[in-house]
Short mmCIF file of C-alpha atoms and ligand atoms in Angstrom, two decimals:
data_model
loop_
_atom_site.label_atom_id
_atom_site.label_comp_id
_atom_site.label_asym_id
_atom_site.label_seq_id
_atom_site.Cartn_x
_atom_site.Cartn_y
_atom_site.Cartn_z
CA MET A 1 -3.48 -81.67 -45.88
CA ASN A 2 -2.48 -85.36 -46.05
CA ILE A 3 0.75 -86.02 -44.21
CA ASN A 4 2.91 -89.01 -43.66
CA ILE A 5 4.08 -88.43 -40.08
CA SER A 6 6.97 -90.88 -40.57
CA SER A 7 8.59 -88.43 -42.98
CA TYR A 8 8.94 -85.96 -40.06
CA LEU A 9 9.35 -88.56 -37.33
CA PRO A 10 10.92 -91.78 -38.71
CA ASP A 11 10.65 -93.46 -35.29
CA TYR A 12 6.84 -93.38 -35.69
CA GLU A 13 4.61 -95.20 -38.17
CA LEU A 14 0.83 -95.32 -38.56
CA ILE A 15 0.85 -98.88 -39.89
CA ASP A 16 -2.87 -99.40 -40.43
CA CYS A 17 -6.18 -97.93 -39.26
CA GLY A 18 -9.89 -98.64 -39.45
CA ASN A 19 -12.92 -99.77 -37.43
CA HIS A 20 -12.18 -96.89 -35.01
CA LYS A 21 -8.77 -98.24 -34.08
CA LYS A 22 -5.17 -97.61 -35.18
CA LEU A 23 -2.03 -99.76 -35.31
CA GLU A 24 1.05 -97.63 -34.64
CA ARG A 25 4.77 -98.09 -34.08
CA PHE A 26 6.58 -95.89 -31.56
CA GLY A 27 10.27 -96.78 -31.71
CA ASP A 28 10.39 -100.57 -31.22
CA ILE A 29 6.92 -100.86 -29.68
CA ILE A 30 3.75 -101.51 -31.68
CA ALA A 31 0.46 -100.39 -30.14
CA ILE A 32 -3.25 -100.75 -30.89
CA ARG A 33 -5.22 -97.71 -29.71
CA PRO A 34 -8.78 -96.43 -30.16
CA GLU A 35 -9.15 -93.77 -32.88
CA ILE A 36 -12.55 -92.18 -33.36
CA SER A 37 -11.72 -90.85 -36.85
CA ALA A 38 -10.58 -94.24 -38.24
CA ASN A 39 -13.80 -94.89 -40.11
CA THR A 40 -12.57 -96.97 -43.06
CA SER A 41 -11.88 -100.72 -42.97
CA PRO A 42 -8.39 -101.81 -41.93
CA LYS A 43 -6.23 -103.29 -44.69
CA LEU A 44 -4.83 -106.05 -42.46
CA LYS A 45 -6.92 -108.59 -40.55
CA PHE A 46 -7.34 -107.84 -36.83
CA THR A 47 -5.56 -111.13 -36.01
CA GLU A 48 -2.56 -109.75 -37.95
CA TRP A 49 -2.67 -106.58 -35.80
CA GLU A 50 -2.78 -108.71 -32.65
CA ASN A 51 0.15 -110.84 -33.83
CA VAL A 52 2.48 -107.85 -34.19
CA ALA A 53 1.22 -105.64 -31.34
CA ASP A 54 3.22 -105.35 -28.10
CA ILE A 55 0.41 -103.49 -26.35
CA SER A 56 -3.22 -102.56 -26.86
CA PHE A 57 -5.53 -100.21 -25.01
CA ASP A 58 -8.86 -101.63 -23.89
CA ALA A 59 -11.11 -98.56 -24.00
CA GLU A 60 -13.97 -100.27 -22.15
CA LYS A 61 -11.88 -101.20 -19.11
CA ASN A 62 -9.45 -98.24 -19.51
CA VAL A 63 -6.44 -100.56 -19.22
CA TRP A 64 -3.39 -101.44 -21.27
CA ILE A 65 -2.94 -105.09 -22.23
CA LYS A 66 0.65 -106.25 -22.66
CA HIS A 67 0.87 -108.98 -25.32
CA LYS A 68 4.62 -109.67 -25.21
CA ASP A 69 6.84 -108.17 -22.50
CA LYS A 70 4.68 -108.22 -19.35
CA SER A 71 7.13 -105.93 -17.55
CA LEU A 72 6.94 -103.14 -20.15
CA VAL A 73 6.36 -99.76 -18.51
CA GLU A 74 8.63 -97.32 -20.31
CA TRP A 75 10.57 -97.25 -23.57
CA GLY A 76 12.45 -94.76 -25.77
CA MET A 77 11.88 -92.98 -29.03
CA THR A 78 13.87 -90.34 -30.92
CA TYR A 79 13.20 -87.18 -32.94
CA ARG A 80 16.35 -85.94 -34.68
CA GLU A 81 19.03 -85.83 -31.94
CA LEU A 82 16.48 -85.79 -29.08
CA ASN A 83 15.42 -88.83 -27.03
CA PHE A 84 12.07 -89.24 -25.34
CA LYS A 85 10.67 -91.70 -22.81
CA LEU A 86 7.19 -93.00 -23.49
CA ARG A 87 5.10 -94.66 -20.78
CA LEU A 88 1.86 -96.52 -20.33
CA THR A 89 -0.55 -94.23 -18.52
CA ASN A 90 -4.00 -94.95 -17.18
CA PHE A 91 -5.43 -93.46 -20.36
CA LYS A 92 -4.70 -94.23 -24.04
CA HIS A 93 -1.95 -91.57 -24.26
CA ILE A 94 1.72 -92.50 -23.88
CA GLY A 95 3.50 -89.14 -23.68
CA ILE A 96 3.66 -88.11 -27.33
CA PHE A 97 1.30 -86.73 -29.97
CA PRO A 98 3.27 -87.76 -33.08
CA GLU A 99 1.35 -85.45 -35.43
CA GLN A 100 3.05 -82.57 -33.59
CA ALA A 101 6.27 -83.47 -35.41
CA ILE A 102 5.20 -81.19 -38.29
CA ASN A 103 5.27 -78.32 -35.79
CA TRP A 104 8.67 -79.39 -34.41
CA ASP A 105 10.19 -79.05 -37.89
CA TYR A 106 8.47 -75.64 -38.24
CA ILE A 107 9.76 -74.47 -34.81
CA SER A 108 13.31 -75.28 -35.96
CA LYS A 109 12.87 -73.66 -39.39
CA ILE A 110 11.27 -70.38 -38.26
CA LYS A 111 13.82 -69.66 -35.51
CA ALA A 112 16.19 -68.04 -38.02
CA CYS A 113 13.52 -65.45 -38.92
CA PHE A 114 13.38 -63.73 -35.52
CA ASN A 115 15.49 -60.60 -34.94
CA ASN A 116 16.19 -61.41 -31.27
CA VAL A 117 16.16 -64.55 -29.12
CA PRO A 118 12.43 -65.43 -29.40
CA SER A 119 10.33 -66.11 -26.32
CA PHE A 120 8.24 -69.29 -26.75
CA LEU A 121 5.06 -70.10 -24.82
CA ASN A 122 3.70 -73.66 -24.93
CA LEU A 123 0.15 -73.82 -23.51
CA PHE A 124 -1.50 -77.20 -22.69
CA GLY A 125 2.10 -78.38 -23.05
CA TYR A 126 1.74 -82.02 -21.83
CA THR A 127 5.12 -83.85 -21.58
CA GLY A 128 6.94 -80.98 -23.23
CA ILE A 129 8.32 -82.31 -26.49
CA SER A 130 7.52 -79.04 -28.34
CA SER A 131 9.15 -77.13 -25.46
CA ILE A 132 12.27 -79.29 -25.60
CA VAL A 133 12.50 -78.91 -29.39
CA ALA A 134 12.19 -75.12 -28.97
CA ALA A 135 14.79 -75.00 -26.18
CA SER A 136 17.17 -77.11 -28.27
CA ASN A 137 16.78 -74.43 -30.97
CA ASN A 138 17.68 -71.71 -28.42
CA TYR A 139 14.22 -70.21 -27.88
CA LYS A 140 13.50 -68.87 -24.36
CA VAL A 141 10.80 -71.35 -23.33
CA THR A 142 7.86 -71.21 -20.89
CA HIS A 143 5.79 -74.39 -20.56
CA ILE A 144 2.29 -74.41 -19.04
CA GLU A 145 0.53 -77.65 -18.07
CA ALA A 146 -2.10 -78.23 -15.39
CA LEU A 147 -0.89 -81.61 -14.11
CA LYS A 148 2.14 -81.67 -11.84
CA GLN A 149 3.02 -85.31 -12.60
CA ILE A 150 3.03 -84.56 -16.36
CA ILE A 151 5.30 -81.55 -15.74
CA ASN A 152 7.67 -83.84 -13.80
CA TRP A 153 7.74 -86.24 -16.77
CA GLY A 154 8.63 -83.29 -19.05
CA LYS A 155 11.35 -82.05 -16.69
CA GLN A 156 12.93 -85.50 -16.65
CA GLN A 157 12.90 -85.64 -20.47
CA ALA A 158 14.52 -82.20 -20.66
CA GLN A 159 17.21 -83.29 -18.18
CA ASP A 160 17.84 -86.50 -20.17
CA ASN A 161 18.46 -84.27 -23.22
CA ASN A 162 20.74 -81.89 -21.24
CA ILE A 163 18.23 -79.04 -21.47
CA THR A 164 18.00 -77.01 -18.28
CA CYS A 165 16.62 -73.64 -19.38
CA ILE A 166 12.85 -74.31 -19.70
CA ARG A 167 10.52 -72.48 -17.27
CA TRP A 168 8.08 -75.27 -16.23
CA ILE A 169 4.86 -73.98 -14.66
CA ALA A 170 2.02 -76.15 -13.34
CA ASP A 171 -0.91 -73.80 -13.78
CA ASP A 172 -4.23 -73.25 -15.45
CA VAL A 173 -3.71 -71.79 -18.92
CA PHE A 174 -6.30 -69.04 -18.37
CA LYS A 175 -4.88 -67.96 -15.04
CA PHE A 176 -1.36 -67.86 -16.44
CA VAL A 177 -2.30 -65.87 -19.56
CA GLU A 178 -4.38 -63.41 -17.51
CA ARG A 179 -1.39 -62.84 -15.23
CA GLU A 180 1.00 -62.32 -18.16
CA ASN A 181 -1.46 -59.85 -19.68
CA ARG A 182 -1.62 -57.85 -16.43
CA ARG A 183 2.19 -57.84 -16.23
CA LYS A 184 2.38 -56.79 -19.91
CA ASN A 185 4.74 -59.65 -20.72
CA LYS A 186 4.97 -60.46 -24.43
CA TYR A 187 5.83 -63.61 -26.39
CA ASN A 188 7.18 -64.11 -29.92
CA PHE A 189 5.89 -67.66 -30.42
CA ILE A 190 2.77 -69.16 -28.85
CA ILE A 191 1.68 -72.74 -29.49
CA ILE A 192 -1.55 -74.21 -28.12
CA ASP A 193 -2.95 -77.72 -28.30
CA PRO A 194 -6.07 -77.70 -26.12
CA PRO A 195 -8.21 -80.79 -25.48
CA ALA A 196 -11.94 -80.76 -26.29
CA ILE A 197 -12.58 -81.02 -22.53
CA GLY A 198 -9.87 -80.80 -19.88
CA TYR A 199 -9.11 -79.80 -16.35
CA GLY A 200 -6.89 -76.92 -15.31
CA LYS A 201 -5.01 -76.77 -12.02
CA GLY A 202 -7.37 -77.14 -9.09
CA GLY A 203 -9.96 -78.94 -11.24
CA LYS A 204 -11.03 -75.83 -13.25
CA ARG A 205 -12.80 -77.15 -16.32
CA TRP A 206 -11.68 -76.31 -19.89
CA ILE A 207 -14.45 -76.64 -22.51
CA PHE A 208 -13.25 -75.93 -26.04
CA GLU A 209 -16.50 -74.44 -27.40
CA LYS A 210 -16.91 -72.09 -24.45
CA ASP A 211 -13.30 -71.18 -23.74
CA ILE A 212 -11.42 -70.97 -27.05
CA MET A 213 -12.55 -67.46 -28.05
CA PRO A 214 -11.81 -65.76 -24.70
CA LEU A 215 -8.42 -67.53 -24.63
CA LEU A 216 -7.48 -66.38 -28.16
CA ASP A 217 -8.60 -62.86 -27.26
CA MET A 218 -6.15 -62.82 -24.35
CA LEU A 219 -3.38 -64.46 -26.39
CA SER A 220 -3.65 -61.79 -29.07
CA GLN A 221 -2.80 -59.26 -26.34
CA ILE A 222 0.40 -60.96 -25.15
CA LEU A 223 1.96 -61.34 -28.60
CA ASP A 224 4.99 -59.28 -29.51
CA ASN A 225 5.14 -57.34 -32.80
CA GLN A 226 7.21 -60.05 -34.38
CA ALA A 227 5.14 -63.14 -33.69
CA VAL A 228 4.13 -66.64 -34.68
CA VAL A 229 0.99 -68.43 -33.44
CA VAL A 230 0.36 -72.16 -33.84
CA LEU A 231 -3.14 -73.41 -33.03
CA ASN A 232 -3.88 -77.14 -33.01
CA LEU A 233 -7.64 -77.36 -32.67
CA TYR A 234 -9.63 -80.59 -32.41
CA SER A 235 -13.33 -80.27 -31.81
CA HIS A 236 -16.61 -81.10 -33.58
CA SER A 237 -17.19 -77.39 -34.04
CA MET A 238 -13.92 -76.87 -35.95
CA ASN A 239 -14.11 -76.35 -39.68
CA GLU A 240 -12.59 -74.02 -42.27
CA LYS A 241 -15.32 -71.39 -41.72
CA PHE A 242 -14.82 -71.29 -37.94
CA SER A 243 -11.04 -71.15 -38.26
CA HIS A 244 -11.32 -68.17 -40.65
CA LYS A 245 -13.65 -66.48 -38.16
CA LEU A 246 -11.07 -66.98 -35.37
CA ILE A 247 -8.26 -65.60 -37.54
CA LEU A 248 -10.27 -62.52 -38.60
CA GLU A 249 -11.44 -61.85 -35.09
CA TYR A 250 -8.12 -62.12 -33.24
CA PHE A 251 -5.23 -62.24 -35.70
CA LYS A 252 -6.28 -60.17 -38.71
CA ASP A 253 -2.84 -58.57 -39.19
CA PHE A 254 -1.13 -61.99 -39.42
CA ASN A 255 -0.19 -63.89 -42.59
CA ILE A 256 -1.73 -67.35 -42.80
CA GLU A 257 1.11 -69.84 -43.20
CA THR A 258 -1.20 -72.87 -42.78
CA ASN A 259 -4.93 -73.32 -42.21
CA GLY A 260 -6.16 -76.85 -42.82
CA ILE A 261 -7.14 -80.21 -41.43
CA VAL A 262 -4.20 -82.52 -40.81
CA LEU A 263 -4.86 -86.06 -42.04
CA GLY A 264 -2.28 -88.63 -40.97
CA LYS A 265 -1.75 -91.23 -43.69
CA SER A 266 -1.24 -94.90 -42.85
CA SER A 267 1.31 -97.10 -44.65
CA TYR A 268 -1.67 -98.46 -46.64
CA GLY A 269 -2.94 -94.98 -47.62
CA ASP A 270 -5.96 -94.57 -45.29
CA THR A 271 -6.15 -91.50 -43.09
CA ILE A 272 -7.06 -90.40 -39.56
CA ASN A 273 -8.00 -86.85 -38.57
CA HIS A 274 -5.65 -84.83 -36.34
CA GLY A 275 -7.81 -81.69 -36.34
CA GLN A 276 -7.29 -78.18 -37.66
CA LEU A 277 -3.79 -76.73 -37.81
CA ILE A 278 -3.50 -72.96 -38.05
CA ARG A 279 -0.08 -71.29 -38.28
CA LEU A 280 0.07 -67.50 -38.39
CA GLU A 281 3.03 -65.15 -38.82
CA ARG A 282 3.39 -61.41 -38.24
CA ASN A 283 6.50 -59.44 -39.29
CA ILE A 284 8.28 -62.67 -40.20
CA GLU A 285 10.44 -62.73 -43.28
CA ILE A 286 11.26 -66.27 -44.34
CA VAL A 287 15.00 -66.89 -44.50
CA GLU A 288 15.71 -69.74 -46.92
C1 SAM B 301 -3.76 -82.61 -26.09
S1 SAM B 301 -2.70 -82.50 -24.70
C2 SAM B 301 -1.46 -81.48 -25.39
C3 SAM B 301 -0.42 -82.21 -26.23
C4 SAM B 301 0.89 -81.46 -26.38
N1 SAM B 301 0.70 -80.21 -27.05
C5 SAM B 301 1.94 -82.30 -27.10
O1 SAM B 301 2.22 -82.05 -28.26
O2 SAM B 301 2.51 -83.19 -26.49
C6 SAM B 301 -3.59 -81.43 -23.62
C7 SAM B 301 -2.91 -81.13 -22.27
O3 SAM B 301 -3.54 -79.97 -21.71
C8 SAM B 301 -3.62 -80.12 -20.29
N2 SAM B 301 -4.72 -79.21 -19.86
C9 SAM B 301 -6.06 -79.36 -20.04
N3 SAM B 301 -6.74 -78.28 -19.58
C10 SAM B 301 -5.80 -77.42 -19.10
C11 SAM B 301 -5.86 -76.11 -18.51
N4 SAM B 301 -7.01 -75.48 -18.33
N5 SAM B 301 -4.70 -75.53 -18.16
C12 SAM B 301 -3.50 -76.16 -18.33
N6 SAM B 301 -3.38 -77.38 -18.90
C13 SAM B 301 -4.51 -78.01 -19.28
C14 SAM B 301 -3.88 -81.58 -20.09
O4 SAM B 301 -3.47 -81.98 -18.79
C15 SAM B 301 -3.04 -82.21 -21.23
O5 SAM B 301 -1.76 -82.57 -20.76
#
């Protein structure tokens, strides 16, 4: 599915992309970042990108270059009534995955379909924007992220938005889900956004190809009868056939709300690949 992220998140714009790079606007700040899936030619000249960019990430040296304000460290961005702080990190990420905005709208929309206050589990939760959106829609939220400093960033964002009810847990996703399974705890909404390769708490390695199936197996056991699952899956091994296999294997009694590759469209019409999005619903009646 081709999406224009700006229509969900007006504070973001994919201005141009190509030559394995992208030119994006986050609030008032324009950034140049590497993008492996940007394999067309950019519509603007690179000198035009450099003229407008505030910052660019040098992937060879792993450093941010500040073109305008040399003191820039942190700045703000909004989604609906929520405000978020973005930051330069020592990697190309800045605290937000803007393509997730399509899930934030869905989280808000589907809330009305649950019979009781739904419990929401965000795995690989990063800086917590999905968790904050869910909490602002009155879900009961648990957020799992391996890195303590990223959890602290999320907690600060929640506090800045007057949200105090999220359960923030710095843990390895596997360990947490195993524990919840043993305790027979159930969730109504689970969202996952795993990296291709990552590190859990204590340096435990996550490898998508090896770990995704055992994780989904465990997740299928901690879902309540009335349930929604959102899987954001980026990996070379992901394709329509594999996603159908995963659905049949672990979620065969769910309706498929979405199963497709998300392509983010630039203002000039080229696209970048945000991976496979699978949204599944069980015992959910859509309330219009
Ligand atoms: C792609 S980001 C998730 C983006 C997030 N869903 C969002 O929308 O902002 C992946 C996150 O998973 C975390 N992570 C990687 N392996 C993990 C593991 N085994 N357990 C817990 N967190 C992990 C990383 O630290 C990183 O913050």
